[in-house]
Tab-separated table of N, CA and C and ligand atoms in Angstrom:
chain	number	residue	atom	x	y	z
F	1289	MET	N	27.029	-58.651	34.479
F	1289	MET	CA	27.405	-57.722	35.526
F	1289	MET	C	28.799	-58.090	36.062
F	1290	SER	N	29.708	-57.207	35.915
F	1290	SER	CA	31.093	-57.523	36.240
F	1290	SER	C	31.327	-57.688	37.735
F	1291	SER	N	30.493	-57.041	38.568
F	1291	SER	CA	30.723	-57.111	40.017
F	1291	SER	C	30.266	-58.441	40.568
F	1292	ASN	N	29.374	-59.166	39.839
F	1292	ASN	CA	28.851	-60.458	40.300
F	1292	ASN	C	28.117	-60.416	41.654
F	1293	ASN	N	27.696	-59.266	42.045
F	1293	ASN	CA	26.910	-59.181	43.292
F	1293	ASN	C	25.459	-59.625	43.072
F	1294	ILE	N	24.878	-60.158	44.086
F	1294	ILE	CA	23.443	-60.462	44.082
F	1294	ILE	C	22.812	-59.525	45.123
F	1295	ILE	N	21.892	-58.685	44.675
F	1295	ILE	CA	21.303	-57.693	45.575
F	1295	ILE	C	19.844	-58.083	45.886
F	1296	LEU	N	19.562	-58.310	47.149
F	1296	LEU	CA	18.201	-58.694	47.524
F	1296	LEU	C	17.439	-57.477	48.021
F	1297	THR	N	16.310	-57.211	47.351
F	1297	THR	CA	15.462	-56.109	47.820
F	1297	THR	C	14.123	-56.632	48.267
F	1298	GLY	N	13.353	-55.771	48.926
F	1298	GLY	CA	12.032	-56.156	49.403
F	1298	GLY	C	11.664	-55.378	50.627
F	1299	PHE	N	10.409	-55.487	50.987
F	1299	PHE	CA	9.920	-54.737	52.127
F	1299	PHE	C	10.499	-55.231	53.434
F	1300	MET	N	10.410	-54.443	54.473
F	1300	MET	CA	10.858	-54.894	55.823
F	1300	MET	C	10.178	-56.206	56.139
F	1301	GLY	N	10.962	-57.139	56.639
F	1301	GLY	CA	10.392	-58.401	57.057
F	1301	GLY	C	10.138	-59.400	55.951
F	1302	SER	N	10.685	-59.134	54.757
F	1302	SER	CA	10.424	-60.062	53.665
F	1302	SER	C	11.448	-61.199	53.598
F	1303	GLY	N	12.415	-61.192	54.478
F	1303	GLY	CA	13.349	-62.339	54.588
F	1303	GLY	C	14.687	-62.098	53.874
F	1304	LYS	N	14.990	-60.842	53.529
F	1304	LYS	CA	16.240	-60.580	52.793
F	1304	LYS	C	17.488	-61.051	53.510
F	1305	SER	N	17.613	-60.719	54.786
F	1305	SER	CA	18.831	-61.075	55.505
F	1305	SER	C	18.964	-62.575	55.725
F	1306	THR	N	17.866	-63.228	56.098
F	1306	THR	CA	17.895	-64.644	56.372
F	1306	THR	C	18.283	-65.394	55.086
F	1307	ILE	N	17.612	-65.006	54.003
F	1307	ILE	CA	17.902	-65.678	52.707
F	1307	ILE	C	19.307	-65.348	52.247
F	1308	GLY	N	19.694	-64.072	52.363
F	1308	GLY	CA	21.012	-63.659	51.896
F	1308	GLY	C	22.096	-64.404	52.600
F	1309	ARG	N	21.987	-64.543	53.897
F	1309	ARG	CA	23.027	-65.236	54.684
F	1309	ARG	C	23.119	-66.688	54.232
F	1310	ARG	N	21.999	-67.355	54.104
F	1310	ARG	CA	21.982	-68.761	53.707
F	1310	ARG	C	22.519	-68.941	52.281
F	1311	LEU	N	22.067	-68.053	51.406
F	1311	LEU	CA	22.476	-68.133	50.002
F	1311	LEU	C	23.993	-67.968	49.889
F	1312	ALA	N	24.537	-66.997	50.596
F	1312	ALA	CA	25.970	-66.745	50.530
F	1312	ALA	C	26.751	-67.984	51.005
F	1313	LYS	N	26.238	-68.617	52.021
F	1313	LYS	CA	26.915	-69.803	52.523
F	1313	LYS	C	26.886	-70.895	51.463
F	1314	GLU	N	25.704	-71.096	50.866
F	1314	GLU	CA	25.600	-72.143	49.850
F	1314	GLU	C	26.430	-71.860	48.599
F	1315	LEU	N	26.595	-70.598	48.304
F	1315	LEU	CA	27.382	-70.224	47.118
F	1315	LEU	C	28.868	-70.032	47.482
F	1316	ASP	N	29.169	-70.247	48.750
F	1316	ASP	CA	30.513	-70.111	49.254
F	1316	ASP	C	31.069	-68.716	48.923
F	1317	THR	N	30.270	-67.699	49.247
F	1317	THR	CA	30.682	-66.328	48.984
F	1317	THR	C	30.390	-65.466	50.231
F	1318	TYR	N	30.503	-64.171	50.034
F	1318	TYR	CA	30.362	-63.236	51.170
F	1318	TYR	C	28.914	-62.733	51.284
F	1319	PHE	N	28.603	-62.212	52.485
F	1319	PHE	CA	27.291	-61.623	52.708
F	1319	PHE	C	27.408	-60.263	53.378
F	1320	LEU	N	26.648	-59.295	52.886
F	1320	LEU	CA	26.591	-57.975	53.499
F	1320	LEU	C	25.162	-57.544	53.690
F	1321	ASP	N	24.925	-56.780	54.748
F	1321	ASP	CA	23.587	-56.234	55.001
F	1321	ASP	C	23.791	-54.751	55.207
F	1322	THR	N	23.117	-53.924	54.417
F	1322	THR	CA	23.401	-52.471	54.487
F	1322	THR	C	23.036	-51.875	55.867
F	1323	ASP	N	22.003	-52.432	56.481
F	1323	ASP	CA	21.624	-51.906	57.813
F	1323	ASP	C	22.729	-52.190	58.845
F	1324	VAL	N	23.270	-53.397	58.760
F	1324	VAL	CA	24.352	-53.795	59.686
F	1324	VAL	C	25.575	-52.931	59.438
F	1325	LEU	N	25.881	-52.689	58.132
F	1325	LEU	CA	27.009	-51.868	57.773
F	1325	LEU	C	26.872	-50.432	58.365
F	1326	ILE	N	25.667	-49.892	58.190
F	1326	ILE	CA	25.452	-48.533	58.659
F	1326	ILE	C	25.556	-48.511	60.204
F	1327	GLU	N	24.988	-49.505	60.844
F	1327	GLU	CA	25.067	-49.551	62.306
F	1327	GLU	C	26.552	-49.650	62.767
F	1328	THR	N	27.345	-50.359	61.967
F	1328	THR	CA	28.739	-50.531	62.317
F	1328	THR	C	29.495	-49.199	62.083
F	1329	PHE	N	29.251	-48.609	60.912
F	1329	PHE	CA	29.928	-47.341	60.621
F	1329	PHE	C	29.623	-46.294	61.689
F	1330	GLU	N	28.336	-46.230	62.031
F	1330	GLU	CA	27.881	-45.162	62.935
F	1330	GLU	C	27.982	-45.555	64.389
F	1331	ASN	N	28.192	-46.815	64.653
F	1331	ASN	CA	28.202	-47.355	66.037
F	1331	ASN	C	26.897	-47.023	66.745
F	1332	MET	N	25.799	-47.140	66.029
F	1332	MET	CA	24.464	-46.859	66.583
F	1332	MET	C	23.441	-47.775	65.975
F	1333	LYS	N	22.379	-48.090	66.680
F	1333	LYS	CA	21.280	-48.870	66.133
F	1333	LYS	C	20.489	-47.996	65.154
F	1334	ILE	N	19.869	-48.654	64.149
F	1334	ILE	CA	19.087	-47.901	63.170
F	1334	ILE	C	17.993	-47.085	63.879
F	1335	SER	N	17.339	-47.710	64.858
F	1335	SER	CA	16.224	-46.978	65.542
F	1335	SER	C	16.771	-45.698	66.232
F	1336	ASP	N	18.014	-45.769	66.759
F	1336	ASP	CA	18.590	-44.589	67.423
F	1336	ASP	C	19.007	-43.580	66.379
F	1337	ILE	N	19.470	-44.046	65.218
F	1337	ILE	CA	19.868	-43.085	64.146
F	1337	ILE	C	18.615	-42.308	63.716
F	1338	PHE	N	17.469	-43.009	63.525
F	1338	PHE	CA	16.250	-42.321	63.145
F	1338	PHE	C	15.829	-41.333	64.226
F	1339	GLU	N	15.956	-41.768	65.455
F	1339	GLU	CA	15.470	-40.904	66.558
F	1339	GLU	C	16.353	-39.677	66.730
F	1340	LYS	N	17.661	-39.889	66.650
F	1340	LYS	CA	18.605	-38.782	66.922
F	1340	LYS	C	18.784	-37.867	65.693
F	1341	PHE	N	18.894	-38.464	64.501
F	1341	PHE	CA	19.232	-37.646	63.301
F	1341	PHE	C	18.076	-37.518	62.302
F	1342	GLY	N	17.077	-38.396	62.382
F	1342	GLY	CA	15.973	-38.348	61.453
F	1342	GLY	C	16.166	-39.188	60.192
F	1343	GLU	N	15.089	-39.403	59.461
F	1343	GLU	CA	15.152	-40.304	58.291
F	1343	GLU	C	16.054	-39.757	57.184
F	1344	GLU	N	16.011	-38.430	56.996
F	1344	GLU	CA	16.772	-37.844	55.906
F	1344	GLU	C	18.270	-38.149	56.017
F	1345	LYS	N	18.761	-38.031	57.240
F	1345	LYS	CA	20.168	-38.315	57.489
F	1345	LYS	C	20.468	-39.773	57.267
F	1346	PHE	N	19.528	-40.634	57.694
F	1346	PHE	CA	19.727	-42.095	57.492
F	1346	PHE	C	19.810	-42.361	55.978
F	1347	ARG	N	18.974	-41.725	55.169
F	1347	ARG	CA	19.046	-41.972	53.727
F	1347	ARG	C	20.388	-41.530	53.142
F	1348	GLU	N	20.938	-40.465	53.684
F	1348	GLU	CA	22.285	-40.045	53.229
F	1348	GLU	C	23.324	-41.143	53.567
F	1349	MET	N	23.138	-41.717	54.731
F	1349	MET	CA	24.055	-42.784	55.151
F	1349	MET	C	23.925	-43.970	54.214
F	1350	GLU	N	22.687	-44.308	53.851
F	1350	GLU	CA	22.440	-45.417	52.900
F	1350	GLU	C	23.074	-45.140	51.562
F	1351	LYS	N	22.955	-43.891	51.099
F	1351	LYS	CA	23.545	-43.537	49.821
F	1351	LYS	C	25.041	-43.702	49.820
F	1352	ARG	N	25.647	-43.260	50.917
F	1352	ARG	CA	27.090	-43.355	51.054
F	1352	ARG	C	27.506	-44.838	51.074
F	1353	CYS	N	26.739	-45.616	51.769
F	1353	CYS	CA	27.005	-47.034	51.898
F	1353	CYS	C	26.884	-47.716	50.514
F	1354	PHE	N	25.882	-47.301	49.739
F	1354	PHE	CA	25.707	-47.877	48.405
F	1354	PHE	C	26.854	-47.472	47.494
F	1355	GLU	N	27.319	-46.241	47.599
F	1355	GLU	CA	28.426	-45.768	46.749
F	1355	GLU	C	29.670	-46.654	47.008
F	1356	TRP	N	29.901	-46.959	48.285
F	1356	TRP	CA	31.044	-47.785	48.626
F	1356	TRP	C	30.836	-49.192	48.037
F	1357	ILE	N	29.633	-49.757	48.148
F	1357	ILE	CA	29.376	-51.093	47.613
F	1357	ILE	C	29.611	-51.107	46.106
F	1358	LYS	N	29.068	-50.100	45.437
F	1358	LYS	CA	29.209	-50.000	43.970
F	1358	LYS	C	30.683	-49.998	43.546
F	1359	LYS	N	31.467	-49.292	44.280
F	1359	LYS	CA	32.848	-49.121	43.934
F	1359	LYS	C	33.744	-50.294	44.348
F	1360	ASP	N	33.505	-50.831	45.528
F	1360	ASP	CA	34.486	-51.759	46.124
F	1360	ASP	C	34.015	-53.185	46.386
F	1361	VAL	N	32.713	-53.482	46.263
F	1361	VAL	CA	32.239	-54.801	46.668
F	1361	VAL	C	31.951	-55.659	45.416
F	1362	LYS	N	32.502	-56.905	45.460
F	1362	LYS	CA	32.339	-57.838	44.355
F	1362	LYS	C	32.023	-59.226	44.902
F	1363	ASN	N	31.371	-60.070	44.072
F	1363	ASN	CA	31.106	-61.476	44.450
F	1363	ASN	C	30.459	-61.624	45.798
F	1364	THR	N	29.489	-60.772	46.071
F	1364	THR	CA	28.868	-60.757	47.410
F	1364	THR	C	27.348	-60.746	47.301
F	1365	VAL	N	26.692	-61.441	48.232
F	1365	VAL	CA	25.241	-61.368	48.351
F	1365	VAL	C	24.941	-60.188	49.300
F	1366	ILE	N	24.121	-59.253	48.809
F	1366	ILE	CA	23.878	-58.043	49.584
F	1366	ILE	C	22.379	-57.891	49.894
F	1367	SER	N	22.069	-57.794	51.169
F	1367	SER	CA	20.685	-57.514	51.562
F	1367	SER	C	20.604	-55.993	51.775
F	1368	VAL	N	19.668	-55.308	51.104
F	1368	VAL	CA	19.604	-53.844	51.323
F	1368	VAL	C	18.347	-53.501	52.088
F	1369	GLY	N	18.446	-52.448	52.884
F	1369	GLY	CA	17.300	-51.963	53.658
F	1369	GLY	C	16.107	-51.719	52.731
F	1370	GLY	N	14.901	-51.902	53.260
F	1370	GLY	CA	13.695	-51.797	52.437
F	1370	GLY	C	13.520	-50.461	51.711
F	1371	GLY	N	14.093	-49.391	52.254
F	1371	GLY	CA	13.934	-48.122	51.580
F	1371	GLY	C	15.002	-47.771	50.606
F	1372	LEU	N	16.094	-48.534	50.615
F	1372	LEU	CA	17.276	-48.167	49.808
F	1372	LEU	C	16.943	-48.020	48.310
F	1373	PRO	N	16.230	-48.966	47.725
F	1373	PRO	CA	15.970	-48.843	46.259
F	1373	PRO	C	15.144	-47.599	45.904
F	1374	VAL	N	14.340	-47.156	46.877
F	1374	VAL	CA	13.495	-45.960	46.648
F	1374	VAL	C	14.362	-44.706	46.588
F	1375	PHE	N	15.353	-44.685	47.439
F	1375	PHE	CA	16.221	-43.516	47.542
F	1375	PHE	C	17.525	-43.650	46.714
F	1376	VAL	N	17.796	-44.858	46.282
F	1376	VAL	CA	19.000	-45.081	45.413
F	1376	VAL	C	18.516	-45.906	44.233
F	1377	PRO	N	17.791	-45.299	43.313
F	1377	PRO	CA	17.214	-46.091	42.204
F	1377	PRO	C	18.261	-46.674	41.232
F	1378	GLU	N	19.495	-46.226	41.291
F	1378	GLU	CA	20.546	-46.769	40.418
F	1378	GLU	C	21.102	-48.087	40.974
F	1379	ILE	N	20.327	-48.752	41.768
F	1379	ILE	CA	20.787	-49.968	42.464
F	1379	ILE	C	21.353	-51.037	41.539
F	1380	LYS	N	20.780	-51.151	40.310
F	1380	LYS	CA	21.243	-52.152	39.372
F	1380	LYS	C	22.723	-52.013	38.985
F	1381	GLU	N	23.261	-50.817	39.203
F	1381	GLU	CA	24.664	-50.599	38.851
F	1381	GLU	C	25.596	-51.417	39.738
F	1382	ALA	N	25.064	-51.962	40.833
F	1382	ALA	CA	25.959	-52.699	41.754
F	1382	ALA	C	25.769	-54.203	41.704
F	1383	GLY	N	24.857	-54.691	40.851
F	1383	GLY	CA	24.673	-56.147	40.777
F	1383	GLY	C	23.338	-56.558	40.210
F	1384	VAL	N	23.077	-57.855	40.259
F	1384	VAL	CA	21.775	-58.372	39.791
F	1384	VAL	C	20.778	-58.176	40.957
F	1385	VAL	N	19.668	-57.516	40.626
F	1385	VAL	CA	18.719	-57.163	41.669
F	1385	VAL	C	17.540	-58.170	41.665
F	1386	ILE	N	17.333	-58.746	42.830
F	1386	ILE	CA	16.237	-59.754	42.996
F	1386	ILE	C	15.287	-59.211	44.083
F	1387	TYR	N	14.044	-59.056	43.645
F	1387	TYR	CA	13.024	-58.572	44.581
F	1387	TYR	C	12.356	-59.778	45.237
F	1388	LEU	N	12.464	-59.875	46.548
F	1388	LEU	CA	11.777	-60.930	47.311
F	1388	LEU	C	10.387	-60.430	47.650
F	1389	LYS	N	9.427	-60.904	46.927
F	1389	LYS	CA	8.078	-60.388	47.076
F	1389	LYS	C	7.288	-61.247	48.085
F	1390	VAL	N	6.709	-60.569	49.051
F	1390	VAL	CA	5.884	-61.240	50.075
F	1390	VAL	C	4.658	-60.369	50.319
F	1391	PRO	N	3.429	-60.919	50.330
F	1391	PRO	CA	2.254	-60.095	50.597
F	1391	PRO	C	2.339	-59.482	52.010
F	1392	PHE	N	1.791	-58.265	52.145
F	1392	PHE	CA	1.896	-57.538	53.389
F	1392	PHE	C	1.322	-58.355	54.568
F	1393	GLU	N	0.189	-59.049	54.319
F	1393	GLU	CA	-0.414	-59.809	55.407
F	1393	GLU	C	0.542	-60.907	55.913
F	1394	ASP	N	1.308	-61.481	55.005
F	1394	ASP	CA	2.267	-62.535	55.401
F	1394	ASP	C	3.430	-61.927	56.175
F	1395	ILE	N	3.860	-60.714	55.771
F	1395	ILE	CA	4.918	-60.037	56.498
F	1395	ILE	C	4.443	-59.806	57.960
F	1396	LEU	N	3.215	-59.345	58.075
F	1396	LEU	CA	2.666	-59.079	59.425
F	1396	LEU	C	2.701	-60.331	60.275
F	1397	LYS	N	2.389	-61.459	59.688
F	1397	LYS	CA	2.365	-62.728	60.419
F	1397	LYS	C	3.781	-63.120	60.875
F	1398	ARG	N	4.763	-62.788	60.032
F	1398	ARG	CA	6.147	-63.193	60.311
F	1398	ARG	C	6.828	-62.304	61.349
F	1399	MET	N	6.402	-61.048	61.487
F	1399	MET	CA	7.097	-60.116	62.348
F	1399	MET	C	6.685	-60.274	63.798
F	1400	ASN	N	7.675	-60.467	64.656
F	1400	ASN	CA	7.354	-60.461	66.086
F	1400	ASN	C	7.624	-59.060	66.667
F	1401	LYS	N	7.337	-58.923	67.948
F	1401	LYS	CA	7.462	-57.582	68.598
F	1401	LYS	C	8.865	-57.022	68.467
F	1402	GLU	N	9.847	-57.888	68.654
F	1402	GLU	CA	11.238	-57.438	68.579
F	1402	GLU	C	11.588	-56.923	67.189
F	1403	GLU	N	11.102	-57.663	66.170
F	1403	GLU	CA	11.364	-57.287	64.782
F	1403	GLU	C	10.705	-55.903	64.466
F	1404	ILE	N	9.547	-55.699	65.009
F	1404	ILE	CA	8.827	-54.462	64.775
F	1404	ILE	C	9.563	-53.298	65.499
F	1405	LYS	N	10.025	-53.577	66.696
F	1405	LYS	CA	10.667	-52.567	67.535
F	1405	LYS	C	11.934	-51.966	66.859
F	1406	LYS	N	12.633	-52.862	66.128
F	1406	LYS	CA	13.866	-52.424	65.446
F	1406	LYS	C	13.629	-51.502	64.274
F	1407	ARG	N	12.346	-51.444	63.805
F	1407	ARG	CA	12.091	-50.756	62.533
F	1407	ARG	C	11.181	-49.528	62.709
F	1408	PRO	N	11.812	-48.336	62.711
F	1408	PRO	CA	11.053	-47.106	62.934
F	1408	PRO	C	9.852	-46.926	62.005
F	1409	LEU	N	9.945	-47.409	60.794
F	1409	LEU	CA	8.867	-47.184	59.820
F	1409	LEU	C	7.812	-48.286	59.873
F	1410	PHE	N	7.879	-49.134	60.911
F	1410	PHE	CA	6.869	-50.167	61.053
F	1410	PHE	C	6.081	-50.004	62.340
F	1411	GLN	N	6.177	-48.825	62.931
F	1411	GLN	CA	5.509	-48.598	64.234
F	1411	GLN	C	3.997	-48.467	64.077
F	1412	ASP	N	3.573	-47.904	62.968
F	1412	ASP	CA	2.149	-47.764	62.689
F	1412	ASP	C	1.814	-48.725	61.538
F	1413	ILE	N	1.019	-49.747	61.842
F	1413	ILE	CA	0.769	-50.804	60.835
F	1413	ILE	C	0.090	-50.237	59.595
F	1414	GLU	N	-0.850	-49.307	59.741
F	1414	GLU	CA	-1.577	-48.811	58.572
F	1414	GLU	C	-0.637	-47.971	57.698
F	1415	LYS	N	0.255	-47.240	58.330
F	1415	LYS	CA	1.208	-46.441	57.553
F	1415	LYS	C	2.210	-47.400	56.844
F	1416	ALA	N	2.561	-48.472	57.538
F	1416	ALA	CA	3.482	-49.478	56.930
F	1416	ALA	C	2.797	-50.108	55.694
F	1417	ARG	N	1.496	-50.363	55.864
F	1417	ARG	CA	0.776	-50.973	54.736
F	1417	ARG	C	0.764	-50.054	53.511
F	1418	GLU	N	0.522	-48.753	53.756
F	1418	GLU	CA	0.539	-47.755	52.670
F	1418	GLU	C	1.893	-47.717	51.995
F	1419	LEU	N	2.928	-47.740	52.845
F	1419	LEU	CA	4.301	-47.699	52.315
F	1419	LEU	C	4.554	-48.933	51.415
F	1420	PHE	N	4.082	-50.064	51.896
F	1420	PHE	CA	4.235	-51.304	51.136
F	1420	PHE	C	3.586	-51.170	49.777
F	1421	GLU	N	2.355	-50.664	49.727
F	1421	GLU	CA	1.616	-50.520	48.453
F	1421	GLU	C	2.416	-49.655	47.482
F	1422	LYS	N	2.975	-48.584	48.015
F	1422	LYS	CA	3.733	-47.650	47.143
F	1422	LYS	C	5.047	-48.336	46.642
F	1423	ARG	N	5.695	-48.978	47.576
F	1423	ARG	CA	7.013	-49.509	47.269
F	1423	ARG	C	7.009	-50.747	46.419
F	1424	ASP	N	5.977	-51.567	46.533
F	1424	ASP	CA	5.898	-52.813	45.771
F	1424	ASP	C	6.167	-52.524	44.274
F	1425	LYS	N	5.553	-51.459	43.774
F	1425	LYS	CA	5.706	-51.123	42.347
F	1425	LYS	C	7.144	-50.682	42.048
F	1426	ILE	N	7.717	-49.972	42.988
F	1426	ILE	CA	9.112	-49.487	42.789
F	1426	ILE	C	10.046	-50.675	42.785
F	1427	TYR	N	9.865	-51.607	43.747
F	1427	TYR	CA	10.737	-52.801	43.788
F	1427	TYR	C	10.626	-53.561	42.474
F	1428	GLU	N	9.376	-53.697	41.997
F	1428	GLU	CA	9.162	-54.464	40.760
F	1428	GLU	C	9.912	-53.788	39.599
F	1429	LYS	N	9.757	-52.481	39.521
F	1429	LYS	CA	10.360	-51.741	38.407
F	1429	LYS	C	11.880	-51.868	38.398
F	1430	LEU	N	12.433	-51.881	39.590
F	1430	LEU	CA	13.903	-51.840	39.653
F	1430	LEU	C	14.564	-53.226	39.673
F	1431	ALA	N	13.726	-54.290	39.617
F	1431	ALA	CA	14.305	-55.631	39.781
F	1431	ALA	C	14.654	-56.265	38.428
F	1432	ASP	N	15.713	-57.054	38.456
F	1432	ASP	CA	16.027	-57.907	37.288
F	1432	ASP	C	15.132	-59.147	37.349
F	1433	TYR	N	14.897	-59.621	38.562
F	1433	TYR	CA	14.051	-60.815	38.779
F	1433	TYR	C	13.147	-60.566	39.998
F	1434	ILE	N	11.946	-61.170	39.925
F	1434	ILE	CA	11.023	-61.074	41.070
F	1434	ILE	C	10.729	-62.527	41.537
F	1435	ILE	N	10.939	-62.766	42.809
F	1435	ILE	CA	10.654	-64.092	43.346
F	1435	ILE	C	9.631	-63.973	44.465
F	1436	GLU	N	8.583	-64.736	44.356
F	1436	GLU	CA	7.594	-64.757	45.440
F	1436	GLU	C	8.185	-65.601	46.556
F	1437	ASN	N	8.529	-64.951	47.614
F	1437	ASN	CA	9.243	-65.653	48.708
F	1437	ASN	C	8.284	-66.329	49.684
F	1438	LYS	N	7.852	-67.558	49.334
F	1438	LYS	CA	6.928	-68.258	50.204
F	1438	LYS	C	7.651	-69.271	51.085
F	1439	ASP	N	8.692	-69.851	50.524
F	1439	ASP	CA	9.408	-70.904	51.204
F	1439	ASP	C	10.906	-70.665	51.042
F	1440	LEU	N	11.589	-70.593	52.171
F	1440	LEU	CA	13.011	-70.235	52.195
F	1440	LEU	C	13.835	-71.099	51.254
F	1441	ASN	N	13.691	-72.426	51.368
F	1441	ASN	CA	14.518	-73.323	50.552
F	1441	ASN	C	14.239	-73.145	49.061
F	1442	LYS	N	12.957	-73.049	48.735
F	1442	LYS	CA	12.606	-72.901	47.302
F	1442	LYS	C	13.127	-71.597	46.779
F	1443	THR	N	13.058	-70.551	47.565
F	1443	THR	CA	13.567	-69.221	47.128
F	1443	THR	C	15.059	-69.303	46.834
F	1444	ILE	N	15.763	-69.932	47.758
F	1444	ILE	CA	17.211	-70.056	47.556
F	1444	ILE	C	17.550	-70.854	46.296
F	1445	GLU	N	16.810	-71.945	46.087
F	1445	GLU	CA	17.003	-72.724	44.853
F	1445	GLU	C	16.741	-71.899	43.618
F	1446	LYS	N	15.666	-71.109	43.663
F	1446	LYS	CA	15.322	-70.279	42.488
F	1446	LYS	C	16.439	-69.259	42.207
F	1447	ILE	N	16.976	-68.667	43.245
F	1447	ILE	CA	18.044	-67.676	43.043
F	1447	ILE	C	19.276	-68.398	42.444
F	1448	LYS	N	19.562	-69.568	42.965
F	1448	LYS	CA	20.733	-70.297	42.441
F	1448	LYS	C	20.550	-70.613	40.961
F	1449	GLU	N	19.314	-71.041	40.636
F	1449	GLU	CA	19.032	-71.319	39.187
F	1449	GLU	C	19.286	-70.078	38.346
F	1450	ILE	N	18.757	-68.963	38.801
F	1450	ILE	CA	18.911	-67.701	38.056
F	1450	ILE	C	20.400	-67.380	37.869
F	1451	MET	N	21.168	-67.531	38.885
F	1451	MET	CA	22.531	-67.121	38.854
F	1451	MET	C	23.402	-68.114	38.017
F	1452	CYS	N	22.886	-69.319	37.836
F	1452	CYS	CA	23.662	-70.336	37.029
F	1452	CYS	C	23.321	-70.242	35.528
F	1453	LYS	N	22.291	-69.475	35.213
F	1453	LYS	CA	21.865	-69.404	33.801
F	1453	LYS	C	23.004	-68.923	32.912
K	2528	LIG	C1	13.676	-49.336	56.218
K	2528	LIG	C2	13.964	-50.673	56.303
K	2528	LIG	C3	14.904	-51.182	57.305
K	2528	LIG	C4	15.916	-50.125	57.718
K	2528	LIG	C5	15.216	-48.891	58.125
K	2528	LIG	C6	14.299	-48.293	57.054
K	2528	LIG	C7	12.696	-48.879	55.203
K	2528	LIG	O1	15.608	-52.344	56.793
K	2528	LIG	O2	16.790	-49.838	56.626
K	2528	LIG	O3	14.506	-49.185	59.293
K	2528	LIG	O4	12.633	-47.684	54.852
K	2528	LIG	O5	11.961	-49.765	54.663
K	2528	LIG	P1	14.890	-53.784	56.567
K	2528	LIG	O6	14.211	-53.740	55.250
K	2528	LIG	O7	16.039	-54.730	56.570
K	2528	LIG	O8	13.958	-54.000	57.703
């Protein structure tokens, strides 16, 4: 992959941003988070974007954000929003895709109230669980590598091993 990007996918709360930030530091490279980018472009929080414009508009923003990444971003660790691979299935065109897989019950244990509040699609736990079941297969299908993210340090080491191959 000529862009040398590492793209982290996974469900909300699976640790993409935490791992991405740490990984980028260890690889001495850059880090991007598509949610943060969109919030910066729009000067609005994701929850406000969903409330004011709706999910469809947010997906358009994600697509635009991905187009920019594909064209202009290189040598960067990128954490993408949990829905991005579903709505932008050509994700592999922008880098090596690594799915950080975490069981839904573990995600629930990790999420605190603040984390849930930020995420419009996590307001109803049963609906989030259904979404997880559907998406897990999509993440797997679109990934170059799947890592069971149980331990932050081990996950980072595994990604480094993959990238050094
Ligand atoms: C979403 C995940 C969120 C954010 C938005 C929608 C989703 O990102 O993009 O709330 O559809 O799964 P995180 O995966 O970083 O929580």
